[in-house]
Amino acid sequence: MQLLVLGRGKTGSLVADLARERRHHVQVLGGADNANAGALTADFLASFNAVLDFTTPTAVVANAEACIRAHKSIVIGTTGWYDHLPRLRELALAADTGLLYGSNFSIGVNLFFEIVETSAAALHFDYSGQIFERHHAQKKDAPSGTAITIQEIIRDSSRQEVEIVSFREGDAVGMHEVVFNSPADRIYLCHDAKSRRGFAEGAVRAAEWLVGKSGVYDFRTIWREL
């Protein structure tokens, strides 16, 4: 496939490398190449099968709008933009194109989400809960999109709110912990990413899955189909 990767950061660069490993043809645009989505014209996008966005919360919405206008499928790995999701969903459905987003494209994290969903039952049995997340100092959004997803899963499962504590320090790739505490015991759940490879590989496989489809998808609901 012909893939366009938006973003030259650590994850975007790894996405491009892994896409090439999977024998795709890849072009990469950084922020300087694509200010205000100016490079994403219909003519420029015509040759690509899909676009993968790993930019910033301030850039991703304009990028997605441009891809939708050009009827080009887009996978969004950037977080911190979900207030705009209802509008982008309407645009993508009206354009009959594909949009796939996720707070985390790691298969391990999505398994972790399911474990958290089951464990949220503890809150009905005199446990209190808390979420801790730790990322590198350069990460733009806090709390992380993954931590917010965990919070939403617990809320939907238990109808109770659990707070998030965020740390931004060093070069931590991403650690997420959920702690349920009671007078009798304590439950620790943890996902600790060793590298960004899991995120990047999941995103490329998501793009492969999305090509030829229309609609708006959350990676949490389709990852088993990859």
PDB file of C-alpha atoms in Angstrom:
ATOM      1  CA  MET A   1       0.000   0.000   0.000  1.00  0.00           C
ATOM      2  CA  GLN A   2       0.907   3.641  -0.305  1.00  0.00           C
ATOM      3  CA  LEU A   3       0.860   5.172   3.175  1.00  0.00           C
ATOM      4  CA  LEU A   4       1.316   8.753   4.312  1.00  0.00           C
ATOM      5  CA  VAL A   5       2.577   9.258   7.869  1.00  0.00           C
ATOM      6  CA  LEU A   6       2.020  12.653   9.456  1.00  0.00           C
ATOM      7  CA  GLY A   7       4.536  13.426  12.199  1.00  0.00           C
ATOM      8  CA  ARG A   8       8.298  13.002  12.464  1.00  0.00           C
ATOM      9  CA  GLY A   9       8.374  12.433  16.235  1.00  0.00           C
ATOM     10  CA  LYS A  10       9.556   9.236  17.873  1.00  0.00           C
ATOM     11  CA  THR A  11       6.333   7.323  17.342  1.00  0.00           C
ATOM     12  CA  GLY A  12       5.634   8.666  13.861  1.00  0.00           C
ATOM     13  CA  SER A  13       9.136   7.770  12.729  1.00  0.00           C
ATOM     14  CA  LEU A  14       8.771   4.258  14.115  1.00  0.00           C
ATOM     15  CA  VAL A  15       5.388   3.881  12.402  1.00  0.00           C
ATOM     16  CA  ALA A  16       7.063   4.731   9.096  1.00  0.00           C
ATOM     17  CA  ASP A  17       9.882   2.243   9.717  1.00  0.00           C
ATOM     18  CA  LEU A  18       7.509  -0.577  10.623  1.00  0.00           C
ATOM     19  CA  ALA A  19       5.279   0.162   7.633  1.00  0.00           C
ATOM     20  CA  ARG A  20       8.317  -0.221   5.391  1.00  0.00           C
ATOM     21  CA  GLU A  21       9.181  -3.487   7.166  1.00  0.00           C
ATOM     22  CA  ARG A  22       5.698  -4.672   6.212  1.00  0.00           C
ATOM     23  CA  ARG A  23       6.529  -3.830   2.574  1.00  0.00           C
ATOM     24  CA  HIS A  24       4.443  -0.685   2.263  1.00  0.00           C
ATOM     25  CA  HIS A  25       5.573   2.422   0.397  1.00  0.00           C
ATOM     26  CA  VAL A  26       5.746   5.297   2.849  1.00  0.00           C
ATOM     27  CA  GLN A  27       6.021   9.076   2.688  1.00  0.00           C
ATOM     28  CA  VAL A  28       6.406  11.180   5.836  1.00  0.00           C
ATOM     29  CA  LEU A  29       5.416  14.807   6.424  1.00  0.00           C
ATOM     30  CA  GLY A  30       6.559  16.717   9.484  1.00  0.00           C
ATOM     31  CA  GLY A  31       4.958  19.803  10.944  1.00  0.00           C
ATOM     32  CA  ALA A  32       7.152  22.147   8.903  1.00  0.00           C
ATOM     33  CA  ASP A  33       6.037  20.376   5.709  1.00  0.00           C
ATOM     34  CA  ASN A  34       2.350  20.586   6.539  1.00  0.00           C
ATOM     35  CA  ALA A  35       1.526  23.758   8.465  1.00  0.00           C
ATOM     36  CA  ASN A  36      -2.240  24.044   9.059  1.00  0.00           C
ATOM     37  CA  ALA A  37      -2.736  20.913   6.901  1.00  0.00           C
ATOM     38  CA  GLY A  38      -1.734  22.989   3.881  1.00  0.00           C
ATOM     39  CA  ALA A  39       0.006  20.100   2.138  1.00  0.00           C
ATOM     40  CA  LEU A  40      -3.015  17.800   2.321  1.00  0.00           C
ATOM     41  CA  THR A  41      -4.716  18.736  -0.920  1.00  0.00           C
ATOM     42  CA  ALA A  42      -6.903  16.273  -2.792  1.00  0.00           C
ATOM     43  CA  ASP A  43      -4.318  16.021  -5.570  1.00  0.00           C
ATOM     44  CA  PHE A  44      -1.489  15.293  -3.137  1.00  0.00           C
ATOM     45  CA  LEU A  45      -3.503  12.665  -1.234  1.00  0.00           C
ATOM     46  CA  ALA A  46      -4.845  10.919  -4.316  1.00  0.00           C
ATOM     47  CA  SER A  47      -2.072   8.321  -4.558  1.00  0.00           C
ATOM     48  CA  PHE A  48      -2.227   7.185  -0.922  1.00  0.00           C
ATOM     49  CA  ASN A  49      -4.335   4.311   0.376  1.00  0.00           C
ATOM     50  CA  ALA A  50      -4.393   5.662   3.924  1.00  0.00           C
ATOM     51  CA  VAL A  51      -2.979   8.356   6.203  1.00  0.00           C
ATOM     52  CA  LEU A  52      -1.638   7.815   9.723  1.00  0.00           C
ATOM     53  CA  ASP A  53      -1.540  10.824  12.036  1.00  0.00           C
ATOM     54  CA  PHE A  54       0.957  10.959  14.895  1.00  0.00           C
ATOM     55  CA  THR A  55       1.265  14.716  15.219  1.00  0.00           C
ATOM     56  CA  THR A  56      -0.015  16.941  18.039  1.00  0.00           C
ATOM     57  CA  PRO A  57      -3.440  17.753  19.488  1.00  0.00           C
ATOM     58  CA  THR A  58      -3.296  21.188  17.852  1.00  0.00           C
ATOM     59  CA  ALA A  59      -2.568  19.802  14.365  1.00  0.00           C
ATOM     60  CA  VAL A  60      -4.604  16.610  14.168  1.00  0.00           C
ATOM     61  CA  VAL A  61      -8.088  18.098  13.646  1.00  0.00           C
ATOM     62  CA  ALA A  62      -7.129  20.103  10.562  1.00  0.00           C
ATOM     63  CA  ASN A  63      -5.272  17.074   9.192  1.00  0.00           C
ATOM     64  CA  ALA A  64      -8.320  14.853   9.692  1.00  0.00           C
ATOM     65  CA  GLU A  65     -10.649  17.407   8.085  1.00  0.00           C
ATOM     66  CA  ALA A  66      -8.401  17.619   5.016  1.00  0.00           C
ATOM     67  CA  CYS A  67      -8.248  13.833   4.654  1.00  0.00           C
ATOM     68  CA  ILE A  68     -12.004  13.483   5.034  1.00  0.00           C
ATOM     69  CA  ARG A  69     -12.613  16.179   2.389  1.00  0.00           C
ATOM     70  CA  ALA A  70     -10.361  14.196   0.041  1.00  0.00           C
ATOM     71  CA  HIS A  71     -12.205  10.935   0.889  1.00  0.00           C
ATOM     72  CA  LYS A  72      -8.992   9.456   2.250  1.00  0.00           C
ATOM     73  CA  SER A  73      -9.005   6.963   5.121  1.00  0.00           C
ATOM     74  CA  ILE A  74      -7.140   8.156   8.210  1.00  0.00           C
ATOM     75  CA  VAL A  75      -5.828   6.407  11.310  1.00  0.00           C
ATOM     76  CA  ILE A  76      -5.345   8.802  14.232  1.00  0.00           C
ATOM     77  CA  GLY A  77      -2.866   7.851  16.921  1.00  0.00           C
ATOM     78  CA  THR A  78      -2.625  11.358  18.336  1.00  0.00           C
ATOM     79  CA  THR A  79      -4.569  11.973  21.557  1.00  0.00           C
ATOM     80  CA  GLY A  80      -5.880  15.091  23.270  1.00  0.00           C
ATOM     81  CA  TRP A  81      -8.413  16.032  20.557  1.00  0.00           C
ATOM     82  CA  TYR A  82     -11.490  13.983  21.464  1.00  0.00           C
ATOM     83  CA  ASP A  83     -13.713  17.022  22.102  1.00  0.00           C
ATOM     84  CA  HIS A  84     -13.778  17.286  18.301  1.00  0.00           C
ATOM     85  CA  LEU A  85     -14.711  13.632  17.730  1.00  0.00           C
ATOM     86  CA  PRO A  86     -18.494  14.140  17.311  1.00  0.00           C
ATOM     87  CA  ARG A  87     -17.961  16.676  14.524  1.00  0.00           C
ATOM     88  CA  LEU A  88     -15.280  14.616  12.772  1.00  0.00           C
ATOM     89  CA  ARG A  89     -17.524  11.568  13.037  1.00  0.00           C
ATOM     90  CA  GLU A  90     -20.309  13.433  11.248  1.00  0.00           C
ATOM     91  CA  LEU A  91     -17.926  14.633   8.540  1.00  0.00           C
ATOM     92  CA  ALA A  92     -16.463  11.158   7.954  1.00  0.00           C
ATOM     93  CA  LEU A  93     -19.877   9.497   7.777  1.00  0.00           C
ATOM     94  CA  ALA A  94     -21.185  12.167   5.411  1.00  0.00           C
ATOM     95  CA  ALA A  95     -18.128  11.703   3.184  1.00  0.00           C
ATOM     96  CA  ASP A  96     -18.452   7.901   3.315  1.00  0.00           C
ATOM     97  CA  THR A  97     -14.803   7.553   4.245  1.00  0.00           C
ATOM     98  CA  GLY A  98     -12.901   5.707   6.968  1.00  0.00           C
ATOM     99  CA  LEU A  99     -11.678   7.155  10.262  1.00  0.00           C
ATOM    100  CA  LEU A 100     -10.091   4.946  12.914  1.00  0.00           C
ATOM    101  CA  TYR A 101      -8.845   6.376  16.196  1.00  0.00           C
ATOM    102  CA  GLY A 102      -7.472   5.003  19.423  1.00  0.00           C
ATOM    103  CA  SER A 103      -5.980   6.197  22.650  1.00  0.00           C
ATOM    104  CA  ASN A 104      -3.492   3.337  22.334  1.00  0.00           C
ATOM    105  CA  PHE A 105      -2.772   0.938  19.456  1.00  0.00           C
ATOM    106  CA  SER A 106      -0.803  -1.574  21.526  1.00  0.00           C
ATOM    107  CA  ILE A 107      -2.395  -5.024  21.607  1.00  0.00           C
ATOM    108  CA  GLY A 108      -1.134  -5.418  25.172  1.00  0.00           C
ATOM    109  CA  VAL A 109      -2.829  -2.217  26.292  1.00  0.00           C
ATOM    110  CA  ASN A 110      -6.104  -3.249  24.704  1.00  0.00           C
ATOM    111  CA  LEU A 111      -5.939  -6.543  26.582  1.00  0.00           C
ATOM    112  CA  PHE A 112      -5.241  -4.465  29.684  1.00  0.00           C
ATOM    113  CA  PHE A 113      -8.393  -2.442  29.023  1.00  0.00           C
ATOM    114  CA  GLU A 114     -10.437  -5.647  29.167  1.00  0.00           C
ATOM    115  CA  ILE A 115      -8.780  -6.710  32.420  1.00  0.00           C
ATOM    116  CA  VAL A 116      -9.593  -3.300  33.904  1.00  0.00           C
ATOM    117  CA  GLU A 117     -13.208  -3.617  32.783  1.00  0.00           C
ATOM    118  CA  THR A 118     -13.561  -6.914  34.661  1.00  0.00           C
ATOM    119  CA  SER A 119     -11.730  -5.671  37.745  1.00  0.00           C
ATOM    120  CA  ALA A 120     -13.922  -2.555  38.075  1.00  0.00           C
ATOM    121  CA  ALA A 121     -16.439  -4.764  39.877  1.00  0.00           C
ATOM    122  CA  ALA A 122     -14.200  -4.340  42.935  1.00  0.00           C
ATOM    123  CA  LEU A 123     -15.663  -0.867  43.438  1.00  0.00           C
ATOM    124  CA  HIS A 124     -18.975  -2.483  44.417  1.00  0.00           C
ATOM    125  CA  PHE A 125     -17.255  -4.353  47.256  1.00  0.00           C
ATOM    126  CA  ASP A 126     -15.745  -1.651  49.483  1.00  0.00           C
ATOM    127  CA  TYR A 127     -12.690  -1.024  47.313  1.00  0.00           C
ATOM    128  CA  SER A 128     -11.508   2.435  46.306  1.00  0.00           C
ATOM    129  CA  GLY A 129      -9.679   2.975  43.035  1.00  0.00           C
ATOM    130  CA  GLN A 130      -6.964   5.153  41.564  1.00  0.00           C
ATOM    131  CA  ILE A 131      -5.184   5.411  38.201  1.00  0.00           C
ATOM    132  CA  PHE A 132      -1.504   6.347  37.856  1.00  0.00           C
ATOM    133  CA  GLU A 133       0.172   7.117  34.531  1.00  0.00           C
ATOM    134  CA  ARG A 134       3.782   7.976  33.796  1.00  0.00           C
ATOM    135  CA  HIS A 135       5.183   9.294  30.495  1.00  0.00           C
ATOM    136  CA  HIS A 136       8.231  11.100  29.151  1.00  0.00           C
ATOM    137  CA  ALA A 137       8.644  14.779  29.946  1.00  0.00           C
ATOM    138  CA  GLN A 138       7.921  15.855  26.339  1.00  0.00           C
ATOM    139  CA  LYS A 139       4.422  14.359  26.160  1.00  0.00           C
ATOM    140  CA  LYS A 140       1.979  17.149  25.319  1.00  0.00           C
ATOM    141  CA  ASP A 141      -1.225  15.990  27.002  1.00  0.00           C
ATOM    142  CA  ALA A 142      -1.917  15.050  30.612  1.00  0.00           C
ATOM    143  CA  PRO A 143      -3.593  12.873  31.597  1.00  0.00           C
ATOM    144  CA  SER A 144      -2.790  10.528  28.738  1.00  0.00           C
ATOM    145  CA  GLY A 145      -5.464   9.360  26.360  1.00  0.00           C
ATOM    146  CA  THR A 146      -4.866   5.823  27.618  1.00  0.00           C
ATOM    147  CA  ALA A 147      -5.475   6.870  31.226  1.00  0.00           C
ATOM    148  CA  ILE A 148      -8.671   8.670  30.215  1.00  0.00           C
ATOM    149  CA  THR A 149      -9.838   5.523  28.433  1.00  0.00           C
ATOM    150  CA  ILE A 150      -9.140   3.489  31.576  1.00  0.00           C
ATOM    151  CA  GLN A 151     -11.116   6.011  33.626  1.00  0.00           C
ATOM    152  CA  GLU A 152     -14.042   5.801  31.183  1.00  0.00           C
ATOM    153  CA  ILE A 153     -13.989   1.996  31.228  1.00  0.00           C
ATOM    154  CA  ILE A 154     -14.168   1.976  35.022  1.00  0.00           C
ATOM    155  CA  ARG A 155     -16.938   4.594  35.008  1.00  0.00           C
ATOM    156  CA  ASP A 156     -18.996   2.684  32.449  1.00  0.00           C
ATOM    157  CA  SER A 157     -18.532  -0.614  34.310  1.00  0.00           C
ATOM    158  CA  SER A 158     -19.063   0.591  37.896  1.00  0.00           C
ATOM    159  CA  ARG A 159     -20.846   3.964  37.596  1.00  0.00           C
ATOM    160  CA  GLN A 160     -18.116   5.346  39.846  1.00  0.00           C
ATOM    161  CA  GLU A 161     -15.426   7.949  39.217  1.00  0.00           C
ATOM    162  CA  VAL A 162     -11.737   7.132  39.762  1.00  0.00           C
ATOM    163  CA  GLU A 163      -9.104   9.869  39.783  1.00  0.00           C
ATOM    164  CA  ILE A 164      -6.018   9.962  37.565  1.00  0.00           C
ATOM    165  CA  VAL A 165      -2.570  10.967  38.817  1.00  0.00           C
ATOM    166  CA  SER A 166      -0.119  11.907  36.042  1.00  0.00           C
ATOM    167  CA  PHE A 167       3.676  12.056  36.038  1.00  0.00           C
ATOM    168  CA  ARG A 168       5.808  13.620  33.274  1.00  0.00           C
ATOM    169  CA  GLU A 169       9.473  12.854  33.716  1.00  0.00           C
ATOM    170  CA  GLY A 170      12.532  11.449  31.984  1.00  0.00           C
ATOM    171  CA  ASP A 171      12.048   9.279  28.910  1.00  0.00           C
ATOM    172  CA  ALA A 172       9.397   6.858  30.200  1.00  0.00           C
ATOM    173  CA  VAL A 173       7.586   5.315  27.225  1.00  0.00           C
ATOM    174  CA  GLY A 174       4.325   4.776  29.056  1.00  0.00           C
ATOM    175  CA  MET A 175       3.268   3.085  32.289  1.00  0.00           C
ATOM    176  CA  HIS A 176      -0.337   2.774  33.441  1.00  0.00           C
ATOM    177  CA  GLU A 177      -1.356   1.401  36.813  1.00  0.00           C
ATOM    178  CA  VAL A 178      -4.765   0.800  38.337  1.00  0.00           C
ATOM    179  CA  VAL A 179      -4.934   0.238  42.084  1.00  0.00           C
ATOM    180  CA  PHE A 180      -7.974  -1.030  43.965  1.00  0.00           C
ATOM    181  CA  ASN A 181      -7.603  -0.776  47.729  1.00  0.00           C
ATOM    182  CA  SER A 182      -9.725  -2.195  50.546  1.00  0.00           C
ATOM    183  CA  PRO A 183      -9.242  -2.740  54.295  1.00  0.00           C
ATOM    184  CA  ALA A 184      -8.519  -6.394  53.511  1.00  0.00           C
ATOM    185  CA  ASP A 185      -6.193  -6.243  50.504  1.00  0.00           C
ATOM    186  CA  ARG A 186      -4.876  -4.277  47.558  1.00  0.00           C
ATOM    187  CA  ILE A 187      -5.058  -5.115  43.836  1.00  0.00           C
ATOM    188  CA  TYR A 188      -2.387  -3.787  41.450  1.00  0.00           C
ATOM    189  CA  LEU A 189      -2.863  -3.849  37.682  1.00  0.00           C
ATOM    190  CA  CYS A 190      -0.048  -2.527  35.506  1.00  0.00           C
ATOM    191  CA  HIS A 191       0.911  -2.183  31.860  1.00  0.00           C
ATOM    192  CA  ASP A 192       4.480  -0.989  31.285  1.00  0.00           C
ATOM    193  CA  ALA A 193       5.538  -0.344  27.691  1.00  0.00           C
ATOM    194  CA  LYS A 194       9.157  -1.292  27.014  1.00  0.00           C
ATOM    195  CA  SER A 195       9.217   0.625  23.737  1.00  0.00           C
ATOM    196  CA  ARG A 196       6.930   2.339  21.234  1.00  0.00           C
ATOM    197  CA  ARG A 197       7.052  -0.638  18.875  1.00  0.00           C
ATOM    198  CA  GLY A 198       3.734  -2.079  20.067  1.00  0.00           C
ATOM    199  CA  PHE A 199       1.953   1.228  19.450  1.00  0.00           C
ATOM    200  CA  ALA A 200       3.482   1.618  16.004  1.00  0.00           C
ATOM    201  CA  GLU A 201       2.840  -1.930  14.817  1.00  0.00           C
ATOM    202  CA  GLY A 202      -0.784  -1.769  15.931  1.00  0.00           C
ATOM    203  CA  ALA A 203      -1.279   1.483  14.039  1.00  0.00           C
ATOM    204  CA  VAL A 204       0.124   0.081  10.794  1.00  0.00           C
ATOM    205  CA  ARG A 205      -2.037  -3.021  11.082  1.00  0.00           C
ATOM    206  CA  ALA A 206      -5.012  -0.761  11.780  1.00  0.00           C
ATOM    207  CA  ALA A 207      -4.352   1.118   8.534  1.00  0.00           C
ATOM    208  CA  GLU A 208      -4.176  -2.178   6.649  1.00  0.00           C
ATOM    209  CA  TRP A 209      -7.527  -3.144   8.158  1.00  0.00           C
ATOM    210  CA  LEU A 210      -9.192   0.211   7.404  1.00  0.00           C
ATOM    211  CA  VAL A 211      -8.409   0.393   3.696  1.00  0.00           C
ATOM    212  CA  GLY A 212     -11.550  -0.234   1.661  1.00  0.00           C
ATOM    213  CA  LYS A 213     -13.901   0.425   4.588  1.00  0.00           C
ATOM    214  CA  SER A 214     -16.019   3.427   5.457  1.00  0.00           C
ATOM    215  CA  GLY A 215     -17.224   4.432   8.897  1.00  0.00           C
ATOM    216  CA  VAL A 216     -15.766   5.593  12.198  1.00  0.00           C
ATOM    217  CA  TYR A 217     -14.071   3.044  14.439  1.00  0.00           C
ATOM    218  CA  ASP A 218     -12.481   2.947  17.873  1.00  0.00           C
ATOM    219  CA  PHE A 219      -9.433   0.658  17.879  1.00  0.00           C
ATOM    220  CA  ARG A 220     -10.724  -0.921  21.114  1.00  0.00           C
ATOM    221  CA  THR A 221     -13.641  -2.415  19.193  1.00  0.00           C
ATOM    222  CA  ILE A 222     -11.757  -3.836  16.187  1.00  0.00           C
ATOM    223  CA  TRP A 223      -8.271  -4.884  17.350  1.00  0.00           C
ATOM    224  CA  ARG A 224      -9.166  -8.590  17.451  1.00  0.00           C
ATOM    225  CA  GLU A 225      -9.946  -8.404  13.727  1.00  0.00           C
ATOM    226  CA  LEU A 226      -6.424  -7.375  12.700  1.00  0.00           C
TER     227      LEU A 226
END
